[in-house]
Coordinates of C-alpha atoms and ligand atoms in Angstrom, one line a residue:
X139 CA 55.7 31.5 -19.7
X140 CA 52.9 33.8 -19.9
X141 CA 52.7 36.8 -17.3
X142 CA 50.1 38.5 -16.0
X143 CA 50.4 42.7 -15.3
X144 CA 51.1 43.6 -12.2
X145 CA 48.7 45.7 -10.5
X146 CA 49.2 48.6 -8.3
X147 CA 49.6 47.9 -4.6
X148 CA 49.2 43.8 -5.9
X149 CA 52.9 42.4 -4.6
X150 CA 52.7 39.2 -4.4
X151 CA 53.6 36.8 -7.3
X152 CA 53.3 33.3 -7.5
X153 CA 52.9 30.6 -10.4
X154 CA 49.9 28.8 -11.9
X155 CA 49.7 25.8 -13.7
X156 CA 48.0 27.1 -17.4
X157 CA 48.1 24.6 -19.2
X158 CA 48.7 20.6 -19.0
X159 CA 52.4 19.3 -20.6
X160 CA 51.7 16.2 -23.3
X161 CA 55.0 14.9 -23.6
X162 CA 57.6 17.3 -22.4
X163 CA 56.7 20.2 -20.5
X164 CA 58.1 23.7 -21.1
X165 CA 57.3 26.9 -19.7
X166 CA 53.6 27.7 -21.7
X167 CA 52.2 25.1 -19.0
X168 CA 53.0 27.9 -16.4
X169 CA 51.5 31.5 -15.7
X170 CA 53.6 33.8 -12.7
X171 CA 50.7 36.2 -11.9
X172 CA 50.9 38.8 -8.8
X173 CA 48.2 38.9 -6.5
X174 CA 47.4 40.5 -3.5
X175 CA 49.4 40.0 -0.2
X176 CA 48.3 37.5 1.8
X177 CA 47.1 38.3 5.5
X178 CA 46.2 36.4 8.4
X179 CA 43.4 35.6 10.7
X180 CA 43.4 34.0 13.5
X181 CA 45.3 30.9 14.3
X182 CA 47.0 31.6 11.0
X183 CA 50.7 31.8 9.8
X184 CA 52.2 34.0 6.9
X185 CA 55.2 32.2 6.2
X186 CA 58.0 34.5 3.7
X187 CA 59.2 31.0 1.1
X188 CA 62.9 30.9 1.6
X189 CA 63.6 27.1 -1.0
X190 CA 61.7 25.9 -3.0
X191 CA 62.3 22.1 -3.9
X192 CA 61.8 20.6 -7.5
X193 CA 61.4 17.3 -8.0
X194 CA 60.8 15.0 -11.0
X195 CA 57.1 13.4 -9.5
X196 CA 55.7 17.1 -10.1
X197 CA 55.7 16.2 -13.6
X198 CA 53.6 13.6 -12.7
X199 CA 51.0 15.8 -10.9
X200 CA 50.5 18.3 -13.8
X201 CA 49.2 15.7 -15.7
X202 CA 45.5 15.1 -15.8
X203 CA 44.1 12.9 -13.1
X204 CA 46.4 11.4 -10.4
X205 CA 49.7 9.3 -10.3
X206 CA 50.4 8.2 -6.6
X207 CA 50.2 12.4 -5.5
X208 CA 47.0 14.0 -6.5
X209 CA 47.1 16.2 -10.0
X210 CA 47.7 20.0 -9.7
X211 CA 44.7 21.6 -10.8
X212 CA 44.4 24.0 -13.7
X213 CA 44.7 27.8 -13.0
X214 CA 45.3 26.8 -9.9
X215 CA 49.3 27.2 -8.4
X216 CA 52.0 24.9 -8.2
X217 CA 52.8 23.4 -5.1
X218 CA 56.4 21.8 -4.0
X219 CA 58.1 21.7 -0.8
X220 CA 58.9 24.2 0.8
X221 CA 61.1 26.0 3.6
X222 CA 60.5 29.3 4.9
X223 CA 60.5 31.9 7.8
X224 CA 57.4 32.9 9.7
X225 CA 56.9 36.5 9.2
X226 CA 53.7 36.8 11.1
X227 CA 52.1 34.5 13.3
X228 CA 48.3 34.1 15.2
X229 CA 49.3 30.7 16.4
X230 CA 50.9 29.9 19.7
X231 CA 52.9 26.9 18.1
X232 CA 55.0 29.2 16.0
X233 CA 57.0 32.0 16.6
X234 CA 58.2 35.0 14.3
X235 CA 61.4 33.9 12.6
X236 CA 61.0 30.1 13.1
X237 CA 62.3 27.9 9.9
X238 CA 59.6 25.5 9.0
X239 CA 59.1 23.7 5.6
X240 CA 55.8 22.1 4.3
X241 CA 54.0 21.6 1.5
X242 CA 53.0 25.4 0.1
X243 CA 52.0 27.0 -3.2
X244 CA 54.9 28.5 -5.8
X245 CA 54.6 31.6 -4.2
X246 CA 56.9 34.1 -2.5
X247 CA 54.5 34.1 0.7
X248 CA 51.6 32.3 1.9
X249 CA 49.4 31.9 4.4
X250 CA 49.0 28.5 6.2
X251 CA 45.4 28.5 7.6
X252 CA 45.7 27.7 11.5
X253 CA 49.5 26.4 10.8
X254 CA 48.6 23.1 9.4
X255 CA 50.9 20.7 7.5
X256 CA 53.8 23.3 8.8
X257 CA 56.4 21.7 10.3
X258 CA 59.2 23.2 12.6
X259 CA 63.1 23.3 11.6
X260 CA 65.2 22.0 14.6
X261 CA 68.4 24.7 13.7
X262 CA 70.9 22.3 15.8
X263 CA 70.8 19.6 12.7
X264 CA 72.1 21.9 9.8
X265 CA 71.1 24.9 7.6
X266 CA 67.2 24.7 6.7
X267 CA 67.4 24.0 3.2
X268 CA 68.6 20.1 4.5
X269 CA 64.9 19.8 6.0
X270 CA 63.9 19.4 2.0
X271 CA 67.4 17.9 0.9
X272 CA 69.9 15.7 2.4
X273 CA 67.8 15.8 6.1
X274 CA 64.2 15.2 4.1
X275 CA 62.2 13.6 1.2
X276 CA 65.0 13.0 -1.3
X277 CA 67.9 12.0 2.0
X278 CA 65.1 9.6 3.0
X279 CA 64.4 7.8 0.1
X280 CA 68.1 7.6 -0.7
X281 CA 68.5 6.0 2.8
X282 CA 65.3 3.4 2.8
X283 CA 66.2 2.5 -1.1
X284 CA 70.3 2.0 -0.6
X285 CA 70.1 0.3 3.2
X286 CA 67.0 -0.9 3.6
X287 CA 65.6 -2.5 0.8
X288 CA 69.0 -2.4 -1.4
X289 CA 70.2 -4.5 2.1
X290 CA 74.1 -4.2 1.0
X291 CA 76.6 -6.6 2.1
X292 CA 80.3 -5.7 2.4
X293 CA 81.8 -6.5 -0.9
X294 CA 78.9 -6.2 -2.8
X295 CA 78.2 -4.2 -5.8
X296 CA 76.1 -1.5 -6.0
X297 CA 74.9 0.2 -9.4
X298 CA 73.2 3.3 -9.2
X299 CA 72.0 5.4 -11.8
X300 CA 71.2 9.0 -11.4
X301 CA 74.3 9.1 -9.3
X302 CA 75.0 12.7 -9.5
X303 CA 71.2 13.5 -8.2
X304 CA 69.5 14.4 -5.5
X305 CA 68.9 10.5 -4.3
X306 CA 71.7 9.4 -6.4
X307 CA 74.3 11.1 -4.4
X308 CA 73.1 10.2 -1.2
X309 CA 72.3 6.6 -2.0
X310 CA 75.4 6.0 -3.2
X311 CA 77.6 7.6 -0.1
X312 CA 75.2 5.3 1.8
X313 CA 75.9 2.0 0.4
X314 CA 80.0 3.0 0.5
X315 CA 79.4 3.5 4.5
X316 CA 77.5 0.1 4.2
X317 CA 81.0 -1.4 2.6
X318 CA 79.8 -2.0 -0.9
X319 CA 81.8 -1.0 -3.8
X320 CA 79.9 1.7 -6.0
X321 CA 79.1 2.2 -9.4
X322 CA 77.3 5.3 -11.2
X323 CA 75.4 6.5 -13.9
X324 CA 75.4 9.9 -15.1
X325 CA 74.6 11.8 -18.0
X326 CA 77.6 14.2 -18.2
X327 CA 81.1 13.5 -17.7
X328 CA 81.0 16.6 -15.3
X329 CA 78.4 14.4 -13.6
X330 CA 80.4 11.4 -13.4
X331 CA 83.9 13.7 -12.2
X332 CA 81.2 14.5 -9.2
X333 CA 80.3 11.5 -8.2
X334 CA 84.0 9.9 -8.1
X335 CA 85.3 12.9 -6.1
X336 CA 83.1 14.6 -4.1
X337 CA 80.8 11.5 -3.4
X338 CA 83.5 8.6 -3.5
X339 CA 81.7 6.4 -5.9
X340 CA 84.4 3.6 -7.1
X341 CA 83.9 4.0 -10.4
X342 CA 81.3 5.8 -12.7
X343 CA 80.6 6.3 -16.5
X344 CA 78.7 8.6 -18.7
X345 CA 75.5 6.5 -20.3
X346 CA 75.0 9.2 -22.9
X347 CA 78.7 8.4 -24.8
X348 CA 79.3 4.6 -23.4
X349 CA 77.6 1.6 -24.3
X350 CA 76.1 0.3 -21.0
X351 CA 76.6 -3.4 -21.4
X352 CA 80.3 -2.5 -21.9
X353 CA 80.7 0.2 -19.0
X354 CA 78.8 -2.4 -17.1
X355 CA 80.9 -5.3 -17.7
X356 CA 84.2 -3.6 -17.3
X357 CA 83.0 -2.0 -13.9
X358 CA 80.9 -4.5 -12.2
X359 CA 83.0 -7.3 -13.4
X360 CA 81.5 -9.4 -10.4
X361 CA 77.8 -8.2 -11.4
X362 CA 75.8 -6.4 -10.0
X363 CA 74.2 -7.3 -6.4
X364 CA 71.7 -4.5 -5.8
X365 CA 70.7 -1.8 -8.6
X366 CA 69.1 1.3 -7.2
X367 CA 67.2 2.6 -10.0
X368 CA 66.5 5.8 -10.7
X369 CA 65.5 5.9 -14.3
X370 CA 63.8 3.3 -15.6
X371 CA 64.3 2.3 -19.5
X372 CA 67.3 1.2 -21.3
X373 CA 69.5 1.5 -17.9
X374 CA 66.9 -1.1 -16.3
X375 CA 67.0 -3.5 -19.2
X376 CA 71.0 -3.4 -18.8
X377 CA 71.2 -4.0 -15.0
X378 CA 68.4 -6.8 -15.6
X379 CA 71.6 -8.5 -18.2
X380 CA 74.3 -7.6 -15.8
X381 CA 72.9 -8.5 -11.7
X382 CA 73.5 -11.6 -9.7
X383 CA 71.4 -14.4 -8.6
X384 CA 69.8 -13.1 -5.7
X385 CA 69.9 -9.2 -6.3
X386 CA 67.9 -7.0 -5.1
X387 CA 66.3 -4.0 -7.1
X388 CA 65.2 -0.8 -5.1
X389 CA 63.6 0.7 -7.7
X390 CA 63.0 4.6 -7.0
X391 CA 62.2 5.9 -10.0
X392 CA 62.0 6.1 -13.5
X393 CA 62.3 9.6 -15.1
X394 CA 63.2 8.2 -18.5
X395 CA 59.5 7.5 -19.0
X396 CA 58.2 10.9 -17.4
X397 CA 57.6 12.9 -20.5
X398 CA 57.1 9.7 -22.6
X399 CA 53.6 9.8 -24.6
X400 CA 53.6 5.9 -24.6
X401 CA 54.8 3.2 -22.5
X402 CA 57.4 1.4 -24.0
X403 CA 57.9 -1.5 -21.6
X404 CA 60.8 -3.6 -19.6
X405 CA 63.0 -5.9 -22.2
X406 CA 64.2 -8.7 -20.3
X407 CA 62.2 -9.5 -17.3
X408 CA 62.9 -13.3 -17.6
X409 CA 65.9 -13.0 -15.5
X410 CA 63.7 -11.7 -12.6
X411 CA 63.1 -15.6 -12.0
X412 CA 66.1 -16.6 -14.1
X413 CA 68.1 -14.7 -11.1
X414 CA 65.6 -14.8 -8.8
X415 CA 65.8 -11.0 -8.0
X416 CA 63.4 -9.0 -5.7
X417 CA 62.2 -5.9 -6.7
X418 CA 61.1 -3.6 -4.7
X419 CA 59.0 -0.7 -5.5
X420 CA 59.8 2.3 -3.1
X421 CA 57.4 5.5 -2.4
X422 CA 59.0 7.6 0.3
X423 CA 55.8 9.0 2.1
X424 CA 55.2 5.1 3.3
X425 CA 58.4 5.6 5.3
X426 CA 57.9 9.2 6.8
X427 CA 57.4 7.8 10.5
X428 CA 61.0 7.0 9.7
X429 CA 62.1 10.8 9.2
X430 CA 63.1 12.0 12.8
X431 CA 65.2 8.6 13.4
X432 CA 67.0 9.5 9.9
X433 CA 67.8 12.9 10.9
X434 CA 69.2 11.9 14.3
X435 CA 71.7 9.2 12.4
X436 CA 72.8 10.9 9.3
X437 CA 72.6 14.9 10.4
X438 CA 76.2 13.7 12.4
X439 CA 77.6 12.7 9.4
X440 CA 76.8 15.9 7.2
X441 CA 77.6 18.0 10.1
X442 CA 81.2 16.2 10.6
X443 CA 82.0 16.1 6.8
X444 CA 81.8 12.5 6.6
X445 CA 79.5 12.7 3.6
X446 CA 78.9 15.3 0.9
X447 CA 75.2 16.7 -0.4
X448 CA 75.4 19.3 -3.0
X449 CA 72.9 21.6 -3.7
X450 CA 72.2 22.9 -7.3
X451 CA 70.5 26.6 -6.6
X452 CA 68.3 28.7 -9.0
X453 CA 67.8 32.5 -8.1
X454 CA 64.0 33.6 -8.3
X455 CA 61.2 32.2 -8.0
X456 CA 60.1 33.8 -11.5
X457 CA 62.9 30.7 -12.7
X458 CA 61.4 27.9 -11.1
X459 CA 59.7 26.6 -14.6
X460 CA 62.5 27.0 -16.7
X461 CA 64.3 25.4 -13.7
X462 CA 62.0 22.2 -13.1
X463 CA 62.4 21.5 -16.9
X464 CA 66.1 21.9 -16.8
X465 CA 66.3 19.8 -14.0
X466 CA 64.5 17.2 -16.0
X467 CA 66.6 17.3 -19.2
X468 CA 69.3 16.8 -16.3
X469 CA 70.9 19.9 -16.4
X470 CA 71.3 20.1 -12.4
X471 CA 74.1 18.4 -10.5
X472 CA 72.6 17.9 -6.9
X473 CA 69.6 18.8 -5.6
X474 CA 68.2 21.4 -7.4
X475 CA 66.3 23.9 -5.2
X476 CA 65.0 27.4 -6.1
X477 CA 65.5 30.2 -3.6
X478 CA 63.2 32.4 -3.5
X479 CA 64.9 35.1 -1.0
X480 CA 67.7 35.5 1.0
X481 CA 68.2 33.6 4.5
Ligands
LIG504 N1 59.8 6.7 -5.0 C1 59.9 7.8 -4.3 O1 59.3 8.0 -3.2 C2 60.8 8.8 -4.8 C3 61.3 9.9 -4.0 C4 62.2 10.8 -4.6 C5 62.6 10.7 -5.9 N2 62.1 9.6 -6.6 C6 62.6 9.4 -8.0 O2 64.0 9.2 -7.9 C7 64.6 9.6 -9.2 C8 65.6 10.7 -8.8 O3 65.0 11.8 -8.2 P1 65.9 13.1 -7.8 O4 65.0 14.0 -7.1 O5 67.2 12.6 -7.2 O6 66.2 13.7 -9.3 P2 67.6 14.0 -9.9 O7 68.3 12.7 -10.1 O8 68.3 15.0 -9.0 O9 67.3 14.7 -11.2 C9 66.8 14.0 -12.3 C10 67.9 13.4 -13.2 O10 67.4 12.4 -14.0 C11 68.3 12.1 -15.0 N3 67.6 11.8 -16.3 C12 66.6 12.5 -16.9 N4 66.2 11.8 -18.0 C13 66.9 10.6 -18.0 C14 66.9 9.5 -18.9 N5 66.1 9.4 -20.0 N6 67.8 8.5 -18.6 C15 68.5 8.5 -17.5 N7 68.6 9.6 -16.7 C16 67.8 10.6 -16.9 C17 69.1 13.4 -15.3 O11 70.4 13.2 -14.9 P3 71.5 12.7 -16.1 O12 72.2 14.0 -16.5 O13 72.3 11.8 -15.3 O14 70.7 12.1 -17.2 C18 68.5 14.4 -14.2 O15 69.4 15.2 -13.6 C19 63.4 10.2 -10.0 O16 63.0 9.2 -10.9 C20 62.4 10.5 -9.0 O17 61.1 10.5 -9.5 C21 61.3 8.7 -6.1

């Protein structure tokens, strides 16, 4: 990562996008540059970033061109979500000191022209960082993925692959409530220890040193009812050979194929009307209406210790690059965040 030299009185750094990633990204796409503090006029907010969330679609927007989110623009910086405090503020709906999160540049502060896109942290439903964690974007998809479109019935069997991630974790404690036994995929045998005992998946195996079609067989020895799929690839093509007539297929993601320079394809798509499964493609920002009724339900349970969210946390916001491409190669357990200061 290149860096550009700080100038005298200039204090405030923040990262660029340099160049565009083909294939995998690593850190020559980013520049951290200081610039000048930012001030307010009126209506404004300076908000101090507190967490900084990264998350596998901002590959997607580096690239050239849009996915489903707009691209990030060249020389231009990066932007995730993020919560922070409001140092200074010219607009009557916030006050110093308030936690709000929304979508802000990889900066340690900016300003939010007349507040907008900012949205206020209620402090009664958990420490802020939830607002982009368990009690936001990735706790939301988990829920509409695992309940609502994975539609579990007691008994069922639920494969989920990612299951030490962000969504993973959640999507699986989800289903469990829903009374579905739970099966995981994860790329590390710590990963797989994490999701059997902190997030009470039944069973769990490590795709990187087991053959799938074995672990699946031995684990869903029923087959699988709903696959919540987080990767794409190879671990779709297996739950395509091991699910049920009549499964369902939330399908999330598929980071296998984010750095790909080609697109290899689905093997096996026959048994979509061979087992007449439905397949559901899932993009969280259709459901945000849903947020606040989410919150109310599930901010209990975290609050109570009835379900576990672990949070994997970088120091600096100088490491958010190396960070976002660690998280990729699957290096985080969690949900990896970046904070940027102190609480
Ligand atoms: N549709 C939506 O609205 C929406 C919203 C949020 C997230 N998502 C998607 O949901 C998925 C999970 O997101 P997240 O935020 O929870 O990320 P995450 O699971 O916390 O982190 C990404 C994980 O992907 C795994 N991975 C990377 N390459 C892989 C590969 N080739 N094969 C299998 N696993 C691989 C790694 O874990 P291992 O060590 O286990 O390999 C890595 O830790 C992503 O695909 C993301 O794009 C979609």
């Amino acid at each position: 990562m290149s860096q550009t030299k700080p100038e005298q009185g200039l204090t405030n750094a923040r990262i660029l996008l340099d160049k565009r990633p083909v294939g995998w990204v690593d850190e020559s796409c980013f520049l951290i540059e200081d610039c000048a503090e930012p001030s307010c006029g009126p209506q404004d907010v300076l908000v101090q970033a507190v967490w900084l969330s990264l998350d596998p679609y901002l590959r997607g927007r580096m690239n050239e061109g849009a996915s489903y989110a707009p691209g990030f623009e060249l020389g231009k910086p990066m932007v995730s979500r993020v919560v922070g405090r409001i140092l200074q503020s010219k607009n009557p709906r916030f006050n110093e000191g308030d936690y709000v999160w929304g979508f802000l540049d990889w900066a340690r502060r900016s300003v939010v022209s007349r507040g907008e896109g900012l949205h206020r942290i209620d402090p009664t439903l958990g420490r802020p960082s939830l607002a982009i964690s368990a009690l936001g974007m990735p706790g939301l998809t988990a829920w509409v993925g695992a309940i609502e479109l994975g539609r579990p019935l007691p008994g069922d069997t639920v494969y989920i692959s990612s299951a030490a991630g962000a969504v993973g974790q959640l999507a699986g404690q989800f289903a469990k409530r829903a009374g579905a036994r739970v099966v995981g995929s994860a790329g590390s045998d710590e990963k797989v220890d994490f999701a059997l005992a902190k997030c009470g998946f039944d069973a769990a195996f490590n795709y990187k040193t087991r053959n799938m079609d074995d672990a699946l067989r031995e684990l869903c020895p029923r087959g699988i009812d709903v696959y919540f799929d987080n990767v794409g690839g190879s671990t779709l093509e297996a739950a395509l050979r091991h699910a049920n007539v009549g499964a369902r297929f939330p399908i999330c993601g598929m980071i296998s194929e984010y750095n790909a320079v080609d697109e290899p394809g689905i093997k096996g798509m026959q048994a979509m009307f061979a087992k007449r499964i439905v397949m559901t493609g899932l993009l969280v920002s259709d459901h945000l209406h849903k947020l606040p009724a989410y919150q109310a339900r599930v901010a209990p349970w975290f609050r109570n210790g009835e379900m576990y969210f672990h949070e994997d946390i970088v120091q600096g916001l100088e490491r958010a690059p190396p960070a976002l491409i660690g998280m990729m190669k699957g290096e985080a357990i969690g949900k990896r965040l970046v904070q940027i200061v102190a609480e």
